[in-house]
Amino acid sequence: MPGYSNLIQAILEGNDVKCVELTSEALDEGASPQDIVSSGLQAGMLIVGDKFSAGDFFIPEMLLAARAVIRAMETIRPHLSDSEMPTLGRIVIGTVSGDIHDIGKNLVAMFLRGAGFEVFDLGTNVSADRFVTAVKEHDPDIVGMSALLTTTMPNMQHVIATLDSATLLSQVKVIVGGAPVTQHFADQIGADGYATDGGVAISLCRKLLGK
Ligand code: B1M
């Protein structure tokens, strides 16, 4: 198996040009696309997520790293059919009903994409019924909800109850986040996990899916 230390280093530097170059070289040398993704791109993004959570990286570094990984993925995509594309799991994400704050949610979605998850972003002001429809449509492993207002936090519980009524809750893990959300609140409403930021969201989703 080829080493991917240079590729991982390029991800840590947020150098998308180098990332694409090293990915193309690895493909030319006969490395399997799946191996490049799991041992190179996803491994690098895992380190980036940990550094972000530890406060060693900030949002700009995280965004550059995620962009580099996403560009490298675009280089790999033509070499694989959709079903062969390695993914850590499928995530439906949205900001709950009544809430139009999306900067944090967009960051989290981008981090998760960069880490190797397939993310379906429903946008903002997403009703419980819309979450249910999206779960039926995309069959995700995880449903992620964001709320920035204390007045919209209760809508997270409503989504969980609606998923339960539709007998869909048992087939997904639910994670929540957003500035006013806490672990205590997540426990209270029966969510499976809570993340303070995009880096924590990556490790939480991996942990919930045993990856
Ligand atoms: Co609004 N706003 N806002 N606002 N706004 C807050 C949230 C507020 C705290 C400001 C304040 O009063 N100090 C306050 C809420 C008070 C409260 O509920 N306790 C507030 C208010 C009151 C309002 C309005 C009601 C104002 C009004 O109209 N009177 C209104 C509500 C509109 C609505 O939603 N219905 C409103 C509107 C807006 C703007 C449209 C102007 C704009 C949003 C633009 C946009 O998002 N496209 C806005 C903004 C920008 C803010 C502040 C200033 C910044 C929010 C932000 O983007 N932070 C905010 C004050 C503040 O937080 N300092 C405020 C940066 C972002 C990277 O952080 O979103 O926390 P954050 O995301 C983090 C983590 O929380 C976490 O990871 C992210 C990355 O690290 N995370 C998750 C987030 N989602 C996650 C999901 C996960 C996991 C982690 O898993 C699924």
mmCIF file of C-alpha atoms and ligand atoms in Angstrom:
data_model
loop_
_atom_site.group_PDB
_atom_site.id
_atom_site.type_symbol
_atom_site.label_atom_id
_atom_site.label_comp_id
_atom_site.label_asym_id
_atom_site.label_seq_id
_atom_site.Cartn_x
_atom_site.Cartn_y
_atom_site.Cartn_z
ATOM 1 C CA MET A 1 0.000 0.000 0.000
ATOM 2 C CA PRO A 2 1.480 3.383 -0.945
ATOM 3 C CA GLY A 3 2.075 5.918 1.791
ATOM 4 C CA TYR A 4 -0.093 8.989 1.769
ATOM 5 C CA SER A 5 1.937 11.196 4.111
ATOM 6 C CA ASN A 6 2.506 13.844 1.397
ATOM 7 C CA LEU A 7 -1.175 13.886 0.517
ATOM 8 C CA ILE A 8 -2.127 14.176 4.189
ATOM 9 C CA GLN A 9 0.411 16.990 4.600
ATOM 10 C CA ALA A 10 -1.103 18.828 1.592
ATOM 11 C CA ILE A 11 -4.564 18.507 3.208
ATOM 12 C CA LEU A 12 -3.225 19.908 6.500
ATOM 13 C CA GLU A 13 -1.746 22.825 4.516
ATOM 14 C CA GLY A 14 -5.063 23.322 2.702
ATOM 15 C CA ASN A 15 -3.148 23.133 -0.595
ATOM 16 C CA ASP A 16 -5.821 22.066 -3.083
ATOM 17 C CA VAL A 17 -3.500 22.220 -6.136
ATOM 18 C CA LYS A 18 -0.993 19.876 -4.486
ATOM 19 C CA CYS A 19 -3.788 17.630 -3.235
ATOM 20 C CA VAL A 20 -5.174 17.197 -6.756
ATOM 21 C CA GLU A 21 -1.644 16.677 -8.143
ATOM 22 C CA LEU A 22 -0.763 13.980 -5.563
ATOM 23 C CA THR A 23 -4.137 12.300 -6.054
ATOM 24 C CA SER A 24 -3.594 12.148 -9.841
ATOM 25 C CA GLU A 25 -0.047 10.795 -9.305
ATOM 26 C CA ALA A 26 -1.338 8.083 -6.965
ATOM 27 C CA LEU A 27 -3.987 7.095 -9.546
ATOM 28 C CA ASP A 28 -1.326 7.000 -12.300
ATOM 29 C CA GLU A 29 0.862 4.772 -10.100
ATOM 30 C CA GLY A 30 -2.008 2.316 -9.801
ATOM 31 C CA ALA A 31 -3.288 3.051 -6.290
ATOM 32 C CA SER A 32 -6.932 2.085 -5.877
ATOM 33 C CA PRO A 33 -9.319 5.060 -5.697
ATOM 34 C CA GLN A 34 -10.922 3.590 -2.556
ATOM 35 C CA ASP A 35 -7.525 3.375 -0.861
ATOM 36 C CA ILE A 36 -6.644 6.971 -1.760
ATOM 37 C CA VAL A 37 -9.962 8.114 -0.280
ATOM 38 C CA SER A 38 -9.854 6.100 2.941
ATOM 39 C CA SER A 39 -6.107 6.053 3.735
ATOM 40 C CA GLY A 40 -5.325 9.494 2.282
ATOM 41 C CA LEU A 41 -8.228 11.930 2.075
ATOM 42 C CA GLN A 42 -10.428 10.721 4.933
ATOM 43 C CA ALA A 43 -7.396 10.052 7.156
ATOM 44 C CA GLY A 44 -6.133 13.591 6.525
ATOM 45 C CA MET A 45 -9.514 15.174 7.186
ATOM 46 C CA LEU A 46 -9.821 13.241 10.452
ATOM 47 C CA ILE A 47 -6.586 14.885 11.652
ATOM 48 C CA VAL A 48 -7.861 18.293 10.490
ATOM 49 C CA GLY A 49 -11.131 17.773 12.437
ATOM 50 C CA ASP A 50 -9.209 16.861 15.593
ATOM 51 C CA LYS A 51 -6.963 19.908 15.213
ATOM 52 C CA PHE A 52 -10.025 22.152 14.787
ATOM 53 C CA SER A 53 -11.683 20.740 17.913
ATOM 54 C CA ALA A 54 -8.425 21.130 19.849
ATOM 55 C CA GLY A 55 -8.222 24.809 18.840
ATOM 56 C CA ASP A 56 -5.033 24.306 16.761
ATOM 57 C CA PHE A 57 -6.920 25.028 13.526
ATOM 58 C CA PHE A 58 -9.510 27.735 12.930
ATOM 59 C CA ILE A 59 -12.371 28.051 10.426
ATOM 60 C CA PRO A 60 -10.201 29.287 7.492
ATOM 61 C CA GLU A 61 -7.759 26.341 7.802
ATOM 62 C CA MET A 62 -10.674 23.924 8.113
ATOM 63 C CA LEU A 63 -12.396 25.362 5.041
ATOM 64 C CA LEU A 64 -9.193 25.238 2.958
ATOM 65 C CA ALA A 65 -8.596 21.610 3.976
ATOM 66 C CA ALA A 66 -12.203 20.643 3.186
ATOM 67 C CA ARG A 67 -11.946 22.385 -0.209
ATOM 68 C CA ALA A 68 -8.695 20.547 -0.992
ATOM 69 C CA VAL A 69 -10.306 17.190 -0.149
ATOM 70 C CA ILE A 70 -13.455 17.966 -2.131
ATOM 71 C CA ARG A 71 -11.325 18.902 -5.186
ATOM 72 C CA ALA A 72 -9.288 15.684 -4.831
ATOM 73 C CA MET A 73 -12.566 13.733 -4.639
ATOM 74 C CA GLU A 74 -13.621 15.344 -7.934
ATOM 75 C CA THR A 75 -10.392 13.978 -9.465
ATOM 76 C CA ILE A 76 -11.228 10.503 -8.198
ATOM 77 C CA ARG A 77 -14.936 10.506 -9.066
ATOM 78 C CA PRO A 78 -14.533 9.672 -12.825
ATOM 79 C CA HIS A 79 -12.607 6.529 -11.815
ATOM 80 C CA LEU A 80 -15.536 5.138 -9.853
ATOM 81 C CA SER A 81 -19.210 4.478 -10.382
ATOM 82 C CA ASP A 82 -21.544 6.130 -7.841
ATOM 83 C CA SER A 83 -21.938 2.858 -5.939
ATOM 84 C CA GLU A 84 -18.152 2.391 -5.741
ATOM 85 C CA MET A 85 -17.506 5.877 -4.367
ATOM 86 C CA PRO A 86 -16.341 5.274 -0.812
ATOM 87 C CA THR A 87 -18.481 7.163 1.677
ATOM 88 C CA LEU A 88 -18.439 7.104 5.437
ATOM 89 C CA GLY A 89 -22.222 7.399 5.476
ATOM 90 C CA ARG A 90 -25.176 9.509 4.360
ATOM 91 C CA ILE A 91 -26.286 12.542 6.313
ATOM 92 C CA VAL A 92 -29.393 14.689 5.939
ATOM 93 C CA ILE A 93 -28.833 18.087 7.540
ATOM 94 C CA GLY A 94 -30.885 21.239 7.982
ATOM 95 C CA THR A 95 -31.694 24.227 10.170
ATOM 96 C CA VAL A 96 -34.993 23.629 11.932
ATOM 97 C CA SER A 97 -38.298 25.318 11.275
ATOM 98 C CA GLY A 98 -38.542 29.034 12.110
ATOM 99 C CA ASP A 99 -34.775 29.498 11.968
ATOM 100 C CA ILE A 100 -32.872 30.980 9.030
ATOM 101 C CA HIS A 101 -29.347 30.933 10.518
ATOM 102 C CA ASP A 102 -27.204 28.808 8.233
ATOM 103 C CA ILE A 103 -23.562 29.891 8.508
ATOM 104 C CA GLY A 104 -22.694 27.271 11.158
ATOM 105 C CA LYS A 105 -24.826 24.581 9.526
ATOM 106 C CA ASN A 106 -23.131 25.219 6.158
ATOM 107 C CA LEU A 107 -19.704 24.924 7.783
ATOM 108 C CA VAL A 108 -20.640 21.666 9.469
ATOM 109 C CA ALA A 109 -22.041 20.307 6.180
ATOM 110 C CA MET A 110 -18.823 21.252 4.380
ATOM 111 C CA PHE A 111 -16.620 19.680 7.072
ATOM 112 C CA LEU A 112 -18.649 16.466 6.914
ATOM 113 C CA ARG A 113 -18.416 16.393 3.110
ATOM 114 C CA GLY A 114 -14.686 16.963 3.329
ATOM 115 C CA ALA A 115 -14.408 14.118 5.830
ATOM 116 C CA GLY A 116 -16.028 11.732 3.348
ATOM 117 C CA PHE A 117 -19.720 11.760 4.224
ATOM 118 C CA GLU A 118 -22.416 12.171 1.601
ATOM 119 C CA VAL A 119 -24.410 15.180 2.772
ATOM 120 C CA PHE A 120 -27.908 16.213 1.705
ATOM 121 C CA ASP A 121 -28.389 19.795 2.850
ATOM 122 C CA LEU A 122 -32.068 20.739 3.179
ATOM 123 C CA GLY A 123 -31.287 24.396 3.891
ATOM 124 C CA THR A 124 -32.994 26.511 6.537
ATOM 125 C CA ASN A 125 -36.455 26.722 8.080
ATOM 126 C CA VAL A 126 -36.873 22.983 7.519
ATOM 127 C CA SER A 127 -40.154 21.568 8.808
ATOM 128 C CA ALA A 128 -40.448 18.218 10.564
ATOM 129 C CA ASP A 129 -42.396 16.874 7.585
ATOM 130 C CA ARG A 130 -39.602 17.942 5.230
ATOM 131 C CA PHE A 131 -37.077 16.022 7.363
ATOM 132 C CA VAL A 132 -39.351 12.965 7.174
ATOM 133 C CA THR A 133 -39.651 13.241 3.376
ATOM 134 C CA ALA A 134 -35.864 13.613 3.076
ATOM 135 C CA VAL A 135 -35.249 10.525 5.214
ATOM 136 C CA LYS A 136 -37.588 8.522 2.968
ATOM 137 C CA GLU A 137 -35.921 9.948 -0.143
ATOM 138 C CA HIS A 138 -32.230 9.687 0.808
ATOM 139 C CA ASP A 139 -32.211 6.826 3.344
ATOM 140 C CA PRO A 140 -29.538 8.527 5.490
ATOM 141 C CA ASP A 141 -27.614 7.023 8.391
ATOM 142 C CA ILE A 142 -27.734 10.302 10.277
ATOM 143 C CA VAL A 143 -30.121 13.243 10.565
ATOM 144 C CA GLY A 144 -28.411 16.476 11.673
ATOM 145 C CA MET A 145 -30.282 19.503 12.952
ATOM 146 C CA SER A 146 -29.018 22.998 13.646
ATOM 147 C CA ALA A 147 -30.747 25.744 15.703
ATOM 148 C CA LEU A 148 -29.423 29.182 16.647
ATOM 149 C CA LEU A 149 -32.466 30.506 18.480
ATOM 150 C CA THR A 150 -33.694 29.403 21.895
ATOM 151 C CA THR A 151 -37.203 29.712 20.456
ATOM 152 C CA THR A 152 -36.503 27.197 17.656
ATOM 153 C CA MET A 153 -34.614 24.620 19.746
ATOM 154 C CA PRO A 154 -37.901 22.859 20.739
ATOM 155 C CA ASN A 155 -38.520 22.191 17.034
ATOM 156 C CA MET A 156 -35.661 19.682 17.193
ATOM 157 C CA GLN A 157 -37.725 17.613 19.609
ATOM 158 C CA HIS A 158 -40.709 17.938 17.270
ATOM 159 C CA VAL A 159 -38.611 16.536 14.382
ATOM 160 C CA ILE A 160 -37.563 13.565 16.538
ATOM 161 C CA ALA A 161 -41.198 12.920 17.533
ATOM 162 C CA THR A 162 -42.342 13.199 13.898
ATOM 163 C CA LEU A 163 -39.624 10.780 12.730
ATOM 164 C CA ASP A 164 -40.757 8.428 15.482
ATOM 165 C CA SER A 165 -44.443 8.668 14.428
ATOM 166 C CA ALA A 166 -43.367 7.868 10.862
ATOM 167 C CA THR A 167 -41.467 4.805 12.259
ATOM 168 C CA LEU A 168 -38.230 6.174 10.821
ATOM 169 C CA LEU A 169 -36.439 7.079 14.050
ATOM 170 C CA SER A 170 -35.045 3.596 14.655
ATOM 171 C CA GLN A 171 -33.264 3.603 11.289
ATOM 172 C CA VAL A 172 -31.310 6.841 11.800
ATOM 173 C CA LYS A 173 -29.048 8.456 14.377
ATOM 174 C CA VAL A 174 -29.977 12.026 15.247
ATOM 175 C CA ILE A 175 -27.387 14.690 16.017
ATOM 176 C CA VAL A 176 -27.962 18.288 17.030
ATOM 177 C CA GLY A 177 -25.883 21.461 17.257
ATOM 178 C CA GLY A 178 -25.949 25.247 17.235
ATOM 179 C CA ALA A 179 -24.837 27.942 19.667
ATOM 180 C CA PRO A 180 -27.660 27.609 22.268
ATOM 181 C CA VAL A 181 -27.798 23.785 22.089
ATOM 182 C CA THR A 182 -26.137 21.777 24.878
ATOM 183 C CA GLN A 183 -25.393 18.130 25.627
ATOM 184 C CA HIS A 184 -28.014 18.326 28.380
ATOM 185 C CA PHE A 185 -30.644 19.527 25.894
ATOM 186 C CA ALA A 186 -29.631 16.834 23.388
ATOM 187 C CA ASP A 187 -30.069 14.166 26.091
ATOM 188 C CA GLN A 188 -33.407 15.648 27.147
ATOM 189 C CA ILE A 189 -34.904 15.448 23.642
ATOM 190 C CA GLY A 190 -33.512 11.969 22.958
ATOM 191 C CA ALA A 191 -30.916 12.897 20.325
ATOM 192 C CA ASP A 192 -28.100 10.393 19.789
ATOM 193 C CA GLY A 193 -25.395 13.033 19.830
ATOM 194 C CA TYR A 194 -24.434 16.679 20.184
ATOM 195 C CA ALA A 195 -21.500 18.474 18.542
ATOM 196 C CA THR A 196 -20.064 21.844 19.500
ATOM 197 C CA ASP A 197 -18.482 22.400 16.074
ATOM 198 C CA GLY A 198 -17.674 20.850 12.693
ATOM 199 C CA GLY A 199 -14.597 19.015 13.945
ATOM 200 C CA VAL A 200 -16.531 17.397 16.768
ATOM 201 C CA ALA A 201 -19.351 16.623 14.312
ATOM 202 C CA ILE A 202 -16.912 14.602 12.167
ATOM 203 C CA SER A 203 -15.707 12.455 15.075
ATOM 204 C CA LEU A 204 -19.248 12.142 16.483
ATOM 205 C CA CYS A 205 -20.680 10.907 13.162
ATOM 206 C CA ARG A 206 -17.782 8.460 12.706
ATOM 207 C CA LYS A 207 -18.305 7.173 16.246
ATOM 208 C CA LEU A 208 -22.079 6.808 15.838
ATOM 209 C CA LEU A 209 -21.530 4.760 12.661
ATOM 210 C CA GLY A 210 -18.630 2.762 14.110
ATOM 211 C CA LYS A 211 -16.203 4.147 11.464
HETATM 212 CO CO1 B1M B 1 -29.268 36.097 14.489
HETATM 213 N N1 B1M B 1 -29.348 35.761 16.413
HETATM 214 N N2 B1M B 1 -31.164 36.582 14.502
HETATM 215 N N3 B1M B 1 -28.978 36.543 12.649
HETATM 216 N N4 B1M B 1 -27.419 35.901 14.830
HETATM 217 C C1 B1M B 1 -28.151 35.217 17.045
HETATM 218 C C2 B1M B 1 -28.171 33.704 17.042
HETATM 219 C C3 B1M B 1 -28.255 35.842 18.504
HETATM 220 C C4 B1M B 1 -27.526 35.033 19.584
HETATM 221 C C5 B1M B 1 -27.760 37.324 18.448
HETATM 222 C C6 B1M B 1 -27.904 38.023 19.795
HETATM 223 O O1 B1M B 1 -28.962 38.457 20.141
HETATM 224 N N5 B1M B 1 -26.822 38.104 20.537
HETATM 225 C C7 B1M B 1 -29.817 35.909 18.699
HETATM 226 C C8 B1M B 1 -30.451 34.661 19.315
HETATM 227 C C9 B1M B 1 -30.883 34.891 20.738
HETATM 228 C C10 B1M B 1 -31.478 33.672 21.300
HETATM 229 O O2 B1M B 1 -32.253 32.977 20.732
HETATM 230 N N6 B1M B 1 -31.080 33.382 22.510
HETATM 231 C C11 B1M B 1 -30.282 36.147 17.278
HETATM 232 C C12 B1M B 1 -31.534 36.705 16.927
HETATM 233 C C13 B1M B 1 -32.423 37.133 18.108
HETATM 234 C C14 B1M B 1 -31.961 36.867 15.601
HETATM 235 C C15 B1M B 1 -33.304 37.443 15.101
HETATM 236 C C16 B1M B 1 -34.546 37.003 15.880
HETATM 237 C C17 B1M B 1 -33.132 38.957 15.086
HETATM 238 C C18 B1M B 1 -34.399 39.735 14.734
HETATM 239 O O3 B1M B 1 -34.828 39.678 13.614
HETATM 240 N N7 B1M B 1 -34.936 40.398 15.752
HETATM 241 C C19 B1M B 1 -33.338 36.932 13.633
HETATM 242 C C20 B1M B 1 -33.990 35.553 13.538
HETATM 243 C C21 B1M B 1 -34.265 35.142 12.125
HETATM 244 C C22 B1M B 1 -34.738 33.701 12.091
HETATM 245 O O4 B1M B 1 -33.916 32.805 12.110
HETATM 246 N N8 B1M B 1 -36.038 33.524 12.035
HETATM 247 C C23 B1M B 1 -31.873 36.822 13.344
HETATM 248 C C24 B1M B 1 -31.338 36.978 12.076
HETATM 249 C C25 B1M B 1 -29.989 36.905 11.768
HETATM 250 C C26 B1M B 1 -29.395 37.249 10.424
HETATM 251 C C27 B1M B 1 -30.296 36.864 9.233
HETATM 252 C C28 B1M B 1 -29.160 38.730 10.377
HETATM 253 C C29 B1M B 1 -28.003 36.510 10.492
HETATM 254 C C30 B1M B 1 -28.026 35.072 9.950
HETATM 255 C C31 B1M B 1 -27.403 34.959 8.565
HETATM 256 C C32 B1M B 1 -27.237 33.514 8.182
HETATM 257 O O5 B1M B 1 -27.061 32.612 8.987
HETATM 258 N N9 B1M B 1 -27.326 33.306 6.882
HETATM 259 C C33 B1M B 1 -27.782 36.423 11.990
HETATM 260 C C34 B1M B 1 -26.529 36.205 12.598
HETATM 261 C C35 B1M B 1 -25.326 36.199 11.668
HETATM 262 C C36 B1M B 1 -26.382 35.984 13.978
HETATM 263 C C37 B1M B 1 -25.086 35.865 14.801
HETATM 264 C C38 B1M B 1 -24.512 37.278 14.898
HETATM 265 C C39 B1M B 1 -24.002 34.940 14.270
HETATM 266 C C40 B1M B 1 -24.444 33.498 14.018
HETATM 267 C C41 B1M B 1 -23.343 32.786 13.253
HETATM 268 O O6 B1M B 1 -23.419 32.646 12.057
HETATM 269 N N10 B1M B 1 -22.256 32.398 13.960
HETATM 270 C C42 B1M B 1 -25.632 35.318 16.185
HETATM 271 C C43 B1M B 1 -24.867 35.844 17.389
HETATM 272 C C44 B1M B 1 -23.701 34.951 17.731
HETATM 273 O O7 B1M B 1 -23.799 33.739 17.651
HETATM 274 N N11 B1M B 1 -22.641 35.565 18.160
HETATM 275 C C45 B1M B 1 -27.082 35.589 16.092
HETATM 276 C C46 B1M B 1 -21.064 31.798 13.350
HETATM 277 C C47 B1M B 1 -21.272 30.281 13.159
HETATM 278 C C48 B1M B 1 -20.005 29.685 12.568
HETATM 279 O O8 B1M B 1 -21.479 29.733 14.452
HETATM 280 O O9 B1M B 1 -23.859 29.144 13.938
HETATM 281 O O10 B1M B 1 -22.907 28.810 16.266
HETATM 282 P P1 B1M B 1 -22.716 28.811 14.799
HETATM 283 O O11 B1M B 1 -22.240 27.338 14.340
HETATM 284 C C49 B1M B 1 -21.188 26.645 14.970
HETATM 285 C C50 B1M B 1 -21.652 25.766 16.142
HETATM 286 O O12 B1M B 1 -22.792 26.250 16.807
HETATM 287 C C51 B1M B 1 -21.840 24.415 15.531
HETATM 288 O O13 B1M B 1 -20.817 24.364 14.548
HETATM 289 C C52 B1M B 1 -20.702 25.653 13.920
HETATM 290 C C53 B1M B 1 -19.280 25.810 13.430
HETATM 291 O O14 B1M B 1 -18.354 25.745 14.460
HETATM 292 N N12 B1M B 1 -23.083 24.007 14.880
HETATM 293 C C54 B1M B 1 -23.380 22.680 14.750
HETATM 294 C C55 B1M B 1 -24.046 24.723 14.281
HETATM 295 N N13 B1M B 1 -24.962 23.916 13.767
HETATM 296 C C56 B1M B 1 -24.582 22.647 14.018
HETATM 297 C C57 B1M B 1 -25.162 21.418 13.687
HETATM 298 C C58 B1M B 1 -24.518 20.247 14.099
HETATM 299 C C59 B1M B 1 -23.333 20.306 14.827
HETATM 300 C C60 B1M B 1 -22.749 21.511 15.164
HETATM 301 O O15 B1M B 1 -24.990 19.025 13.830
HETATM 302 C C61 B1M B 1 -26.069 18.866 12.942
#
